[in-house]
Short mmCIF file of C-alpha atoms in Angstrom, two decimals:
data_model
loop_
_atom_site.label_atom_id
_atom_site.label_comp_id
_atom_site.label_asym_id
_atom_site.label_seq_id
_atom_site.Cartn_x
_atom_site.Cartn_y
_atom_site.Cartn_z
CA LYS Y 1 95.87 76.89 116.27
CA VAL Y 2 95.09 80.60 116.49
CA GLU Y 3 93.58 81.52 119.84
CA ALA Y 4 90.73 84.02 120.08
CA ASP Y 5 92.74 86.21 122.47
CA SER Y 6 95.64 86.72 120.03
CA ASP Y 7 96.39 90.20 118.68
CA HIS Y 8 95.64 89.26 115.09
CA TYR Y 9 92.59 87.03 115.63
CA SER Y 10 90.06 89.73 114.71
CA PHE Y 11 91.76 90.19 111.32
CA LEU Y 12 92.00 86.46 110.63
CA ARG Y 13 88.37 85.89 111.59
CA ARG Y 14 87.41 88.37 108.84
CA GLY Y 15 89.73 86.79 106.25
CA ILE Y 16 92.29 89.61 106.27
CA PRO Y 17 95.90 88.47 105.71
CA THR Y 18 98.23 89.27 108.59
CA LEU Y 19 101.96 89.28 109.04
CA MET Y 20 103.35 89.12 112.56
CA PHE Y 21 106.89 90.26 113.28
CA HIS Y 22 108.05 88.17 116.22
CA THR Y 23 110.78 89.85 118.24
CA GLY Y 24 111.39 86.94 120.57
CA LEU Y 25 110.00 85.77 123.87
CA HIS Y 26 110.25 88.05 126.88
CA ASP Y 27 109.01 88.33 130.46
CA ASP Y 28 107.03 91.58 130.16
CA TYR Y 29 103.91 91.10 128.05
CA HIS Y 30 101.78 94.04 127.02
CA ARG Y 31 98.48 94.88 128.66
CA PRO Y 32 96.39 98.05 128.77
CA SER Y 33 97.98 98.99 132.10
CA ASP Y 34 101.57 98.92 130.75
CA ASP Y 35 103.83 101.88 131.27
CA VAL Y 36 106.08 103.41 128.64
CA HIS Y 37 109.23 102.20 130.42
CA LEU Y 38 108.45 98.67 129.19
CA VAL Y 39 108.85 99.72 125.54
CA ASN Y 40 112.23 98.70 124.15
CA LEU Y 41 112.82 101.74 121.95
CA ALA Y 42 116.23 100.59 120.70
CA GLY Y 43 114.77 97.23 119.68
CA LEU Y 44 111.69 98.83 118.18
CA GLU Y 45 113.52 100.79 115.48
CA PRO Y 46 114.77 97.86 113.35
CA VAL Y 47 111.38 96.12 113.64
CA VAL Y 48 109.55 99.27 112.50
CA ARG Y 49 111.98 99.72 109.59
CA LEU Y 50 111.47 96.09 108.53
CA THR Y 51 107.70 96.43 108.86
CA LEU Y 52 107.64 99.60 106.75
CA ALA Y 53 109.84 98.00 104.08
CA ALA Y 54 107.54 94.95 103.93
CA LEU Y 55 104.41 97.10 103.70
CA LEU Y 56 105.91 99.27 100.95
CA GLU Y 57 106.99 96.18 99.00
CA VAL Y 58 103.46 94.78 99.05
CA ALA Y 59 101.78 98.15 98.44
CA ASP Y 60 104.04 98.98 95.48
CA SER Y 61 103.80 95.53 93.87
CA PRO Y 62 100.21 94.57 92.97
CA GLU Y 63 101.50 91.24 91.64
CA LYS Y 64 102.64 90.38 95.17
CA ARG Y 65 99.19 90.87 96.69
CA LEU Y 66 98.74 88.77 99.79
CA GLU Y 67 95.96 86.21 99.71
CA PHE Y 68 94.28 84.98 102.87
CA ARG Y 69 94.98 81.32 103.71
CA SER Y 70 91.98 80.05 105.67
CA ARG Y 71 93.88 76.92 106.73
CA CYS Y 72 96.11 79.16 108.89
CA LEU Y 73 93.37 79.10 111.54
CA ASN Y 74 94.10 75.43 112.23
CA GLU Y 75 97.87 75.30 111.77
CA SER Y 76 100.08 74.20 114.63
CA ASN Y 77 103.56 75.32 115.63
CA ALA Y 78 104.91 72.26 113.80
CA SER Y 79 103.20 73.19 110.53
CA ARG Y 80 104.27 76.83 110.97
CA SER Y 81 107.87 75.68 111.46
CA ARG Y 82 107.71 73.67 108.21
CA LEU Y 83 106.39 76.71 106.33
CA GLU Y 84 109.07 78.96 107.78
CA ALA Y 85 111.84 76.48 106.97
CA ALA Y 86 110.67 76.40 103.35
CA ALA Y 87 110.35 80.17 103.05
CA PHE Y 88 111.96 81.57 99.93
CA LEU Y 89 115.01 83.77 100.29
CA PRO Y 90 115.98 85.53 97.05
CA PRO Y 91 119.41 84.59 95.69
CA GLY Y 92 122.04 86.64 97.49
CA SER Y 93 119.66 87.70 100.27
CA THR Y 94 121.47 89.12 103.30
CA SER Y 95 118.71 87.66 105.48
CA ARG Y 96 120.49 84.35 105.23
CA TRP Y 97 123.29 85.70 107.44
CA GLY Y 98 120.88 86.52 110.28
CA ILE Y 99 121.89 90.10 111.05
CA GLY Y 100 120.26 93.48 111.46
CA THR Y 101 122.28 96.67 111.31
CA ARG Y 102 121.64 100.37 111.52
CA PHE Y 103 123.29 103.43 110.08
CA ASP Y 104 125.37 105.41 112.57
CA ASP Y 105 125.35 109.19 112.01
CA ALA Y 106 128.61 109.49 113.96
CA ASN Y 107 130.43 107.20 111.52
CA PRO Y 108 128.43 106.50 108.35
CA THR Y 109 130.98 104.00 106.97
CA ILE Y 110 130.55 101.58 109.88
CA PRO Y 111 127.20 99.76 110.29
CA VAL Y 112 126.26 98.92 113.89
CA VAL Y 113 124.78 95.47 114.63
CA VAL Y 114 121.35 95.76 116.29
CA ALA Y 115 120.14 92.16 115.88
CA VAL Y 116 121.67 88.70 115.51
CA ARG Y 117 119.30 85.80 114.81
CA VAL Y 118 119.90 82.79 117.07
CA ALA Y 119 121.73 79.92 115.33
CA SER Y 120 122.32 82.03 112.20
CA PRO Y 121 125.66 81.96 110.35
CA ALA Y 122 126.55 85.31 111.94
CA ALA Y 123 125.69 84.04 115.45
CA ARG Y 124 127.67 80.84 114.92
CA GLY Y 125 130.57 82.98 113.72
CA GLY Y 126 130.57 85.04 116.93
CA LEU Y 127 128.87 88.30 115.87
CA GLN Y 128 127.32 90.23 118.76
CA ILE Y 129 124.90 93.11 119.13
CA LYS Y 130 126.75 96.45 119.22
CA ASP Y 131 129.59 95.11 117.07
CA ARG Y 132 130.61 97.57 114.36
CA ILE Y 133 131.27 95.98 110.97
CA LEU Y 134 134.49 97.42 109.56
CA ALA Y 135 135.20 95.19 106.55
CA ILE Y 136 133.91 92.27 104.50
CA ASN Y 137 136.55 89.91 103.06
CA ASP Y 138 139.33 92.37 103.99
CA GLN Y 139 137.67 95.23 102.06
CA SER Y 140 136.77 98.32 104.13
CA LEU Y 141 133.14 99.38 103.82
CA ARG Y 142 131.97 102.63 102.23
CA ASP Y 143 128.61 102.53 104.04
CA GLN Y 144 125.79 100.23 105.13
CA GLN Y 145 124.57 99.69 101.56
CA ASP Y 146 128.07 98.58 100.57
CA MET Y 147 127.95 95.97 103.36
CA VAL Y 148 124.56 94.69 102.13
CA SER Y 149 125.86 94.49 98.57
CA ARG Y 150 129.01 92.59 99.57
CA LEU Y 151 127.09 90.09 101.72
CA SER Y 152 124.61 89.59 98.88
CA ASP Y 153 127.45 88.77 96.50
CA VAL Y 154 128.69 85.83 98.58
CA PRO Y 155 127.61 82.68 96.74
CA PRO Y 156 125.24 80.27 98.53
CA GLY Y 157 127.26 78.06 100.86
CA GLY Y 158 130.18 80.47 100.69
CA ILE Y 159 132.34 81.71 103.54
CA VAL Y 160 132.62 85.38 104.40
CA GLU Y 161 135.35 86.97 106.51
CA VAL Y 162 134.03 89.84 108.61
CA THR Y 163 136.16 92.34 110.53
CA VAL Y 164 134.40 93.95 113.50
CA ALA Y 165 135.19 96.41 116.25
CA ARG Y 166 134.03 95.31 119.70
CA GLU Y 167 134.75 97.23 122.90
CA GLY Y 168 137.92 98.78 121.50
CA ARG Y 169 139.26 95.57 119.92
CA VAL Y 170 139.32 94.57 116.26
CA LEU Y 171 138.26 90.96 115.66
CA SER Y 172 138.15 88.72 112.59
CA LEU Y 173 135.07 86.52 112.30
CA SER Y 174 134.21 83.86 109.74
CA TRP Y 175 130.62 83.08 108.71
CA GLN Y 176 129.46 80.15 106.64
CA GLU Y 177 125.94 79.15 105.71
#
């Protein structure tokens, strides 16, 4: 059930669709008295990029217009979990691997891992934040887009071999959905 003190309650009360990007639980919750040192700038960048991409997708695609679901006001965590579990991932979506990467100006051919979703195929396969992805299935990467394309090409249920650099060592990881 949506509580009246939640950040998005005022939108929901007026029937305005909302989308909340949850970055995980943490000890420091925001309040008007917060100081800037509590802002996780490194963690903020991938969330802002994802938010912008989602907004542009909706804004540029009138057929994907979001409709307000009034029943959301009475949904529980259990019903939310069922909805999330059934969420559609397009065929070949890299989201299924559970990673977030960023472009590195210092070495544009090597994406840097900035997020690993808990219990995702990448997490189960040993990927860690700050790993640098060198190759997919023994093929060196040209850039971040090449990585996305190669991960998208792995068939559902397939296995992908990922070569990463971590703290000066090169490691081979295996991910499977």
